[in-house]
PDB file of C-alpha atoms in Angstrom:
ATOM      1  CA  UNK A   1     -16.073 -18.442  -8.076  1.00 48.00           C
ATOM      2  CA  UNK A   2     -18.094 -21.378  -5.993  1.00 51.00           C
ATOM      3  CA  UNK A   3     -17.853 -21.057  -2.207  1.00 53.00           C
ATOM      4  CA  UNK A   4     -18.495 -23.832  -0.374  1.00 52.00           C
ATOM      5  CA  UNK A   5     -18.227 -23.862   3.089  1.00 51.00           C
ATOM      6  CA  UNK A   6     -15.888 -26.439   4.534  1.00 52.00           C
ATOM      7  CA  UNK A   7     -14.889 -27.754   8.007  1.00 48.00           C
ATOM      8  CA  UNK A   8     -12.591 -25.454   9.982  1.00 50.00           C
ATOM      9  CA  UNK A   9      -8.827 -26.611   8.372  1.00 55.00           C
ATOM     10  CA  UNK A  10      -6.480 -24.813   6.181  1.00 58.00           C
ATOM     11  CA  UNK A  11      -5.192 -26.003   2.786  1.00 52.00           C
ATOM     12  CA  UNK A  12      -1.784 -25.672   3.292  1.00 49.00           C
ATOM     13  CA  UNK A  13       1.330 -27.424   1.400  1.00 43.00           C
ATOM     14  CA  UNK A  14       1.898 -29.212   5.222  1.00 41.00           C
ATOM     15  CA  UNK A  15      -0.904 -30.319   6.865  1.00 42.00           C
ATOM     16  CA  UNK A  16      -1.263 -30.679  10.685  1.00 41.00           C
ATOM     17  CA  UNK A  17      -3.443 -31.694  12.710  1.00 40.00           C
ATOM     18  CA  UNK A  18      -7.215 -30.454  12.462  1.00 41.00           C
ATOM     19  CA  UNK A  19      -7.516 -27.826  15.284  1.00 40.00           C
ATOM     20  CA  UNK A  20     -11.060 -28.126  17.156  1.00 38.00           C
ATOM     21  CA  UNK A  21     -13.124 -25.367  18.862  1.00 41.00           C
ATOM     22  CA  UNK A  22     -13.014 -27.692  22.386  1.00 39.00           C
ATOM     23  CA  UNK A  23      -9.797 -28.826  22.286  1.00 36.00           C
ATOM     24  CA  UNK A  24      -6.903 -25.434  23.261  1.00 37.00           C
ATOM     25  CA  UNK A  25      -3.812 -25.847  20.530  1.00 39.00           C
ATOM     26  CA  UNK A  26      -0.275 -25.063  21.370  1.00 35.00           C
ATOM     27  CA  UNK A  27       0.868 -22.589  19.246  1.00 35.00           C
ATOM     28  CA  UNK A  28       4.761 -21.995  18.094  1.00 34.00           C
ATOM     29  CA  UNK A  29       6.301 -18.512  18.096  1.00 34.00           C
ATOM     30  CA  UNK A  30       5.067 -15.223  19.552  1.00 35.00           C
ATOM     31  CA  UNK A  31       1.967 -16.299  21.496  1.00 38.00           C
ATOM     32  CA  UNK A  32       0.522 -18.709  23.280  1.00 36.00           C
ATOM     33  CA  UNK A  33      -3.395 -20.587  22.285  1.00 37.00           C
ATOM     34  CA  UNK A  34      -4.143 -19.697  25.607  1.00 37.00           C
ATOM     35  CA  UNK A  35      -4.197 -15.869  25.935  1.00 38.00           C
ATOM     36  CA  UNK A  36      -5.236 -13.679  22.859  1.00 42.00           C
ATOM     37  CA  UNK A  37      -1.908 -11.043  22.930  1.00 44.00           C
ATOM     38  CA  UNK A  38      -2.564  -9.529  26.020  1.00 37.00           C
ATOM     39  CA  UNK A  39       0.499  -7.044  25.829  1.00 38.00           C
ATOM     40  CA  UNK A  40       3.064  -6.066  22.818  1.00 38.00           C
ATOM     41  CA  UNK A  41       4.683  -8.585  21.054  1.00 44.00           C
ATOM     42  CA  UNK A  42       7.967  -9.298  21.722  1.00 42.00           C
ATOM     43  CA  UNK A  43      10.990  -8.289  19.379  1.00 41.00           C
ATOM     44  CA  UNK A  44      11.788 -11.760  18.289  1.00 40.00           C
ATOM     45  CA  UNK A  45      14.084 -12.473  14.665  1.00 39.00           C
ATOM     46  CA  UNK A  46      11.957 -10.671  11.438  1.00 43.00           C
ATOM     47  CA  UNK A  47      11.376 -13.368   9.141  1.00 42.00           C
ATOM     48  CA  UNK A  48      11.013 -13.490   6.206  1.00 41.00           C
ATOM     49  CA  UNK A  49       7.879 -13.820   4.080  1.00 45.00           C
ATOM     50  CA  UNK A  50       7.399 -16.912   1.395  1.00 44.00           C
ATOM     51  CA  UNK A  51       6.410 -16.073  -2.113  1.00 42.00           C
ATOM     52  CA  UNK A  52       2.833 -15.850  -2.426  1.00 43.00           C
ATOM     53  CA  UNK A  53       2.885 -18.858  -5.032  1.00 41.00           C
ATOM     54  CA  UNK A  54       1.617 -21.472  -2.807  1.00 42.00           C
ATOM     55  CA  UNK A  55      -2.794 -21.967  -4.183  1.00 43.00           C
ATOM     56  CA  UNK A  56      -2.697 -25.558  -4.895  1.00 42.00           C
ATOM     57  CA  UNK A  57      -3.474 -25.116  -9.013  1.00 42.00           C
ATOM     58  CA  UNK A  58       0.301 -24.541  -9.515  1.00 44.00           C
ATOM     59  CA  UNK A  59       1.623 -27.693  -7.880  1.00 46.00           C
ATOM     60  CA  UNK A  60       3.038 -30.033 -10.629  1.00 50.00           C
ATOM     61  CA  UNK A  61       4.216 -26.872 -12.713  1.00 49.00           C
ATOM     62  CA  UNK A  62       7.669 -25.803 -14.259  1.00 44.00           C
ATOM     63  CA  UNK A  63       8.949 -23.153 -12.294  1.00 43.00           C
ATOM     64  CA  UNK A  64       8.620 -20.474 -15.255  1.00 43.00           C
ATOM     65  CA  UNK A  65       4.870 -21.497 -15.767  1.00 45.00           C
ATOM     66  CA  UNK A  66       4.482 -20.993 -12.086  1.00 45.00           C
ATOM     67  CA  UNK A  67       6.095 -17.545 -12.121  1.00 41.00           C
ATOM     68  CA  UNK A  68       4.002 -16.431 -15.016  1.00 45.00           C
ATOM     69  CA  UNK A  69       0.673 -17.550 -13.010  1.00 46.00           C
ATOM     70  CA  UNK A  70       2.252 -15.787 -10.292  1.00 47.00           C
ATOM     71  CA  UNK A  71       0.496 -12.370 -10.478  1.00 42.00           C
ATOM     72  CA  UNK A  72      -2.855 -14.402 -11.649  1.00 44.00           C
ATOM     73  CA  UNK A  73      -2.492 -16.653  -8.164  1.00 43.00           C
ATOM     74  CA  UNK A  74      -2.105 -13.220  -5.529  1.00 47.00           C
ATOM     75  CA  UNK A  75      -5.514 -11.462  -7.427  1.00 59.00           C
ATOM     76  CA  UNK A  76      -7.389 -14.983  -6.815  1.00 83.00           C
ATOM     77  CA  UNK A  77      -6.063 -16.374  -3.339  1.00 91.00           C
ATOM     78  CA  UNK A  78      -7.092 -19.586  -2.414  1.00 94.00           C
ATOM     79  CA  UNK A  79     -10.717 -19.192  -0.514  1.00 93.00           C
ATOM     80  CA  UNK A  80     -11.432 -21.085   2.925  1.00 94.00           C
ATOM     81  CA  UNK A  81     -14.751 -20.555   4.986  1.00 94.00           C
ATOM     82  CA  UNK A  82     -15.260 -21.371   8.301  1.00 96.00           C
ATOM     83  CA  UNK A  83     -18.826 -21.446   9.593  1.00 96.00           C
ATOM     84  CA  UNK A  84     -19.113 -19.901  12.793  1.00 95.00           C
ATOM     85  CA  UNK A  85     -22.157 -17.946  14.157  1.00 94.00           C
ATOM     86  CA  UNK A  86     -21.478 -14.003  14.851  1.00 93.00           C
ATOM     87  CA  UNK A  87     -20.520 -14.238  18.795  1.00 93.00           C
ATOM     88  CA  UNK A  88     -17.977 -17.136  17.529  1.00 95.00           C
ATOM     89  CA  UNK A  89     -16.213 -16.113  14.770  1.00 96.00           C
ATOM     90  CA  UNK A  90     -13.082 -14.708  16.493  1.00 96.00           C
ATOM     91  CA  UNK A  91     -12.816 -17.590  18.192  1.00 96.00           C
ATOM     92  CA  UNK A  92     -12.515 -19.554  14.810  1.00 97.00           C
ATOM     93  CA  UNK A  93     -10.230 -17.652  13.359  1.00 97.00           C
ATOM     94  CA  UNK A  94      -7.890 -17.628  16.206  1.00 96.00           C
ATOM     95  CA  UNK A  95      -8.333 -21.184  15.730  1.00 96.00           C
ATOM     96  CA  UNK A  96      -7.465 -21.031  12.203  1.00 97.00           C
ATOM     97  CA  UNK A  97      -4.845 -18.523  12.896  1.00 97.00           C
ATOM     98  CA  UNK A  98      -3.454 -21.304  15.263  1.00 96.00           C
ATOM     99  CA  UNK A  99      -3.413 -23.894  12.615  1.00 96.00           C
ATOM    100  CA  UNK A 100      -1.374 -21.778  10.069  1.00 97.00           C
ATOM    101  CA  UNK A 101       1.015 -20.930  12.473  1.00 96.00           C
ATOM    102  CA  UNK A 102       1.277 -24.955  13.379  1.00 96.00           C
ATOM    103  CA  UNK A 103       1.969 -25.544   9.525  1.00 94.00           C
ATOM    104  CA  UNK A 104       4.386 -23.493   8.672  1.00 94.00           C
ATOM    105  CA  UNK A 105       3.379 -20.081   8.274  1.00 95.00           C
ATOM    106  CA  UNK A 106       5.195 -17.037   9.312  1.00 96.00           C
ATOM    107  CA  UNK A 107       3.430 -14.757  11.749  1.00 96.00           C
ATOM    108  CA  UNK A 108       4.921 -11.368   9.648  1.00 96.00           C
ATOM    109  CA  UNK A 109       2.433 -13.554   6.584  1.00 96.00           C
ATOM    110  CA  UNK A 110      -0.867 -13.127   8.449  1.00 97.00           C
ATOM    111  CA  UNK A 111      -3.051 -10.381   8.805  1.00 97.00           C
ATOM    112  CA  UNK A 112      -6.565 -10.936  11.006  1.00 97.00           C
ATOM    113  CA  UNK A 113      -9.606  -8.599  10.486  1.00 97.00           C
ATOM    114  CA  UNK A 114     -12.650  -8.120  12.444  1.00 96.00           C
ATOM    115  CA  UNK A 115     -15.958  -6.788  11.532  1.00 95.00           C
ATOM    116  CA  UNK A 116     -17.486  -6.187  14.740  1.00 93.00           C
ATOM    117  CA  UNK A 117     -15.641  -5.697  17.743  1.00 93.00           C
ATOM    118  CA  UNK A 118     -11.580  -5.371  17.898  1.00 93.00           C
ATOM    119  CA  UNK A 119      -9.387  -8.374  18.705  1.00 95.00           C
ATOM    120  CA  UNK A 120      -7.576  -7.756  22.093  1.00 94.00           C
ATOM    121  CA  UNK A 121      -4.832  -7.452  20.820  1.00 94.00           C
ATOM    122  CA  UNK A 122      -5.375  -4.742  18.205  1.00 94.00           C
ATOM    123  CA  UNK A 123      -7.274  -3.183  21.395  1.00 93.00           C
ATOM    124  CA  UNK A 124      -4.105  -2.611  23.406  1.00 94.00           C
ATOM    125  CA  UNK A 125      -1.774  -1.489  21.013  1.00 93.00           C
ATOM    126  CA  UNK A 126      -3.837   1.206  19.987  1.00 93.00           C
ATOM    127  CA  UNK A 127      -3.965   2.441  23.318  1.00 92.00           C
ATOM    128  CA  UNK A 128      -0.798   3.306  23.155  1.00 93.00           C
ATOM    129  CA  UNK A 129      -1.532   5.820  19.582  1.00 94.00           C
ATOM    130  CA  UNK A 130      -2.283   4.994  16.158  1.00 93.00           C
ATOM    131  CA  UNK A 131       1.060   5.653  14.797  1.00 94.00           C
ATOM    132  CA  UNK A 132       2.868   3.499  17.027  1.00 93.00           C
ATOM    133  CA  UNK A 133       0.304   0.743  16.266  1.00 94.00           C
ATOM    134  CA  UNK A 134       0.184   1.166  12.445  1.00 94.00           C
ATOM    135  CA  UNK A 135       4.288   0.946  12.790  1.00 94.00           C
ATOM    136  CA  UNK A 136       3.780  -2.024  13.871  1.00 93.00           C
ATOM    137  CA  UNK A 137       2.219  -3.825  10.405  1.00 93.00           C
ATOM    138  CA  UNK A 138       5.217  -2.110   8.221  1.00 91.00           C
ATOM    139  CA  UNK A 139       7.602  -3.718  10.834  1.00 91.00           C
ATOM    140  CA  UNK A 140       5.988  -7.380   9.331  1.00 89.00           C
ATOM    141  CA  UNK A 141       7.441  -9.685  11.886  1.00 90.00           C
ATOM    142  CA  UNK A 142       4.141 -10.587  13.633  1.00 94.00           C
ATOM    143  CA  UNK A 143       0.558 -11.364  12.775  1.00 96.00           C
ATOM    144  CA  UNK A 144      -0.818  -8.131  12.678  1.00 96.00           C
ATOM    145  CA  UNK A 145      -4.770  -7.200  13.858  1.00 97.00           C
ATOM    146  CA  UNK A 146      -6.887  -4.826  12.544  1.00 96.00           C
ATOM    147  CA  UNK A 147     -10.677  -3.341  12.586  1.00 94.00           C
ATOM    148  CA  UNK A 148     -12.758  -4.311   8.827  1.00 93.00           C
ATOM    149  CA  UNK A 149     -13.342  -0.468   8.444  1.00 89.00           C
ATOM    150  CA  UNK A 150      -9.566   0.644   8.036  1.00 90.00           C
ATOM    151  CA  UNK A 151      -8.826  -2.063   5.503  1.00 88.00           C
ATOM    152  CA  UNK A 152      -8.131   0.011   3.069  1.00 88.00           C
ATOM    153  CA  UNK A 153      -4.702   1.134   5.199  1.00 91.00           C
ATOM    154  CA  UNK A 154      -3.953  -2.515   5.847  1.00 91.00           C
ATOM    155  CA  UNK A 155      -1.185  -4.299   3.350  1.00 92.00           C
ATOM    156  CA  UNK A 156      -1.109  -7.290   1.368  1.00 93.00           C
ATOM    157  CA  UNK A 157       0.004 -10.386   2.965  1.00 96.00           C
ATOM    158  CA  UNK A 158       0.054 -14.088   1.920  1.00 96.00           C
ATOM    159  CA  UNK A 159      -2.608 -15.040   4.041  1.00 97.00           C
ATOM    160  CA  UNK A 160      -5.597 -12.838   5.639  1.00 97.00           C
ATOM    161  CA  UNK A 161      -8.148 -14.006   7.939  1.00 97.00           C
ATOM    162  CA  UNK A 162     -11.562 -12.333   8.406  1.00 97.00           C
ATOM    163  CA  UNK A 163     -13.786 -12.491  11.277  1.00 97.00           C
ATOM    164  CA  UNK A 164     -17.453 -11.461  10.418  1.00 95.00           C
ATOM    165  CA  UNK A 165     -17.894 -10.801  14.187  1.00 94.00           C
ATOM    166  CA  UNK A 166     -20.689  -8.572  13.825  1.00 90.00           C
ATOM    167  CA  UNK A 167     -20.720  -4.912  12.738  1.00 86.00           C
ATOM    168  CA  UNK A 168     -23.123  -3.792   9.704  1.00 82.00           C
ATOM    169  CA  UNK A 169     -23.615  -5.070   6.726  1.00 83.00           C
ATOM    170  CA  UNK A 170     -22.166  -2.136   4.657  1.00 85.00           C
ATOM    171  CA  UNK A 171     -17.907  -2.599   6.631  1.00 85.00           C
ATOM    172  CA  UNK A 172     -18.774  -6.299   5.539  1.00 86.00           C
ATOM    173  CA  UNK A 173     -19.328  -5.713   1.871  1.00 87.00           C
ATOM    174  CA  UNK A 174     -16.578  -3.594   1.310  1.00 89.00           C
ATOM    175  CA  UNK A 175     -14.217  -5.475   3.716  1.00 89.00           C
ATOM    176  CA  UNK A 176     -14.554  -9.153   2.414  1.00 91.00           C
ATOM    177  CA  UNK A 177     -13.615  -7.975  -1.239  1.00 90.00           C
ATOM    178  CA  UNK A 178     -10.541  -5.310   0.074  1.00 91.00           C
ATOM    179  CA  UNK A 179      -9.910  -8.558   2.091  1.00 93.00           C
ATOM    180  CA  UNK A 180      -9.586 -10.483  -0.602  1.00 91.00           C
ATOM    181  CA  UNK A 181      -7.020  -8.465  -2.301  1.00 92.00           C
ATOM    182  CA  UNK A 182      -4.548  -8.227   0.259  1.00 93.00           C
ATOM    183  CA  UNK A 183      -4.482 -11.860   0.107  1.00 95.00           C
ATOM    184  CA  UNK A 184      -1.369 -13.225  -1.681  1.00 94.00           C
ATOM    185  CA  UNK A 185      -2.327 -16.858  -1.653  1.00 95.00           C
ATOM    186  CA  UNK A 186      -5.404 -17.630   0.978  1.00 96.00           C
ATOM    187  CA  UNK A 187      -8.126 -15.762   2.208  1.00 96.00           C
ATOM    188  CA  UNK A 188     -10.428 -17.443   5.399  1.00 97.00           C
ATOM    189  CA  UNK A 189     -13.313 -15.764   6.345  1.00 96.00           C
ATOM    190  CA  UNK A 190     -14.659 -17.149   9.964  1.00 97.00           C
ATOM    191  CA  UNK A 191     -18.968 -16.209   9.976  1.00 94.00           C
ATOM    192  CA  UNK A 192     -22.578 -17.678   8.151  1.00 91.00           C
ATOM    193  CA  UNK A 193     -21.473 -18.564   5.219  1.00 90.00           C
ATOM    194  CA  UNK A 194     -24.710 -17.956   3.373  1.00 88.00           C
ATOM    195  CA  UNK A 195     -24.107 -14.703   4.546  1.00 86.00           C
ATOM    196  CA  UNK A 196     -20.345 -13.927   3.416  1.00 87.00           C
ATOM    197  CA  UNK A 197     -21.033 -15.994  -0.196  1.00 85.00           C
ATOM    198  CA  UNK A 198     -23.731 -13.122  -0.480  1.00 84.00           C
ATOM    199  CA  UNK A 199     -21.719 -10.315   0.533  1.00 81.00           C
ATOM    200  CA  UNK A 200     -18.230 -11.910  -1.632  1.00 78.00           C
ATOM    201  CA  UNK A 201     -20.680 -11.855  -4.514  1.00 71.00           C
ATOM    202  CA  UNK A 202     -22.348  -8.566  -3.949  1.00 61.00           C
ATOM    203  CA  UNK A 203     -18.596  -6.626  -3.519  1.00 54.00           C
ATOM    204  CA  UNK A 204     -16.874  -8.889  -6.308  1.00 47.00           C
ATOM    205  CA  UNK A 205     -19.269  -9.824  -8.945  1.00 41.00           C
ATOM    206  CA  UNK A 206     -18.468 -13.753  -8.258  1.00 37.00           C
TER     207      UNK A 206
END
């Protein structure tokens, strides 16, 4: 498929307002723009997850066409990149992670990867074990963080968001494609984008 790299903003059936890299976003629900999870997340009311049959190409369909594109639309999400050099890239995608959460989206619907080094959040909670932390994505009320290299234990969500934050080049090319099937309806990948169109192409055959 083409990849074009596009300003930092999310196609999403509601738009909001474009979030900006200098300007801090209020963010509804379990966490605040200001500080990146610094502890557990709080118990909160599980809700539910939306159909992944939001990609744009079925708007203006029957409901029965849309259901039989259905499996067609989770094996090709919807593909957003976000140029952002290596030392910035978890910055934009908390940005982007911001943005979805502004427009609609459900925090048990996101799942955030990193390449290089761990978000903070993903951090603590393994501190406290690995079972205990892995418990936490099957719970699926939050937005749930994890390191590239254990992608393969990760689950599919509507929308995944990966930061190519560093680490080598092989945990890229196998995590941008693994990525990009555990996305039910979007993938955004925060890095170079020269470098991530290579890598998509290299892993998928795009």
């Amino acid at each position: 498929m083409p990849l074009i790299p596009e300003e930092p903003q999310i196609h999403e059936s509601a738009q909001g307002p474009r979030a900006t890299a200098s300007t801090p976003r209020p963010v509804p629900g379990p966490r605040s723009a200001a500080s990146p999870r610094p502890g557990r997340p709080g118990p909160g009311p599980a809700r539910p997850a939306a159909p992944a049959s939001h990609p744009h190409p079925g708007a203006g369909q029957s409901p029965a066409k849309r259901t039989e594109n259905r499996s067609d639309q989770r094996t090709t999400p919807q593909l957003q990149l976000i140029p952002a050099p290596v030392d910035g890239a978890l910055d934009a995608a908390e940005e982007a992670l911001d943005l979805l959460l502004e427009t609609g989206r459900a925090p048990g619907e996101i799942l955030v990867l990193t390449t290089g080094d761990p978000h903070p959040w993903a951090a603590h909670e393994l501190s406290f074990g690995e079972a205990a932390y892995w418990a936490q994505q099957d719970t699926g009320d939050d937005v749930f963080f994890a390191d590239a290299s254990a992608v393969e234990r990760a689950t599919t969500r509507p929308v995944v968001i990966v930061a190519v934050n560093g680490g080598g080049e092989e945990t890229a090319a196998r995590a941008l494609p693994a990525a990009m099937a555990r996305a039910g309806a979007l993938l955004v990948v925060c890095g170079d984008p020269q470098r991530i169109t290579a890598l998509l192409g290299a892993g998928a055959g795009v």
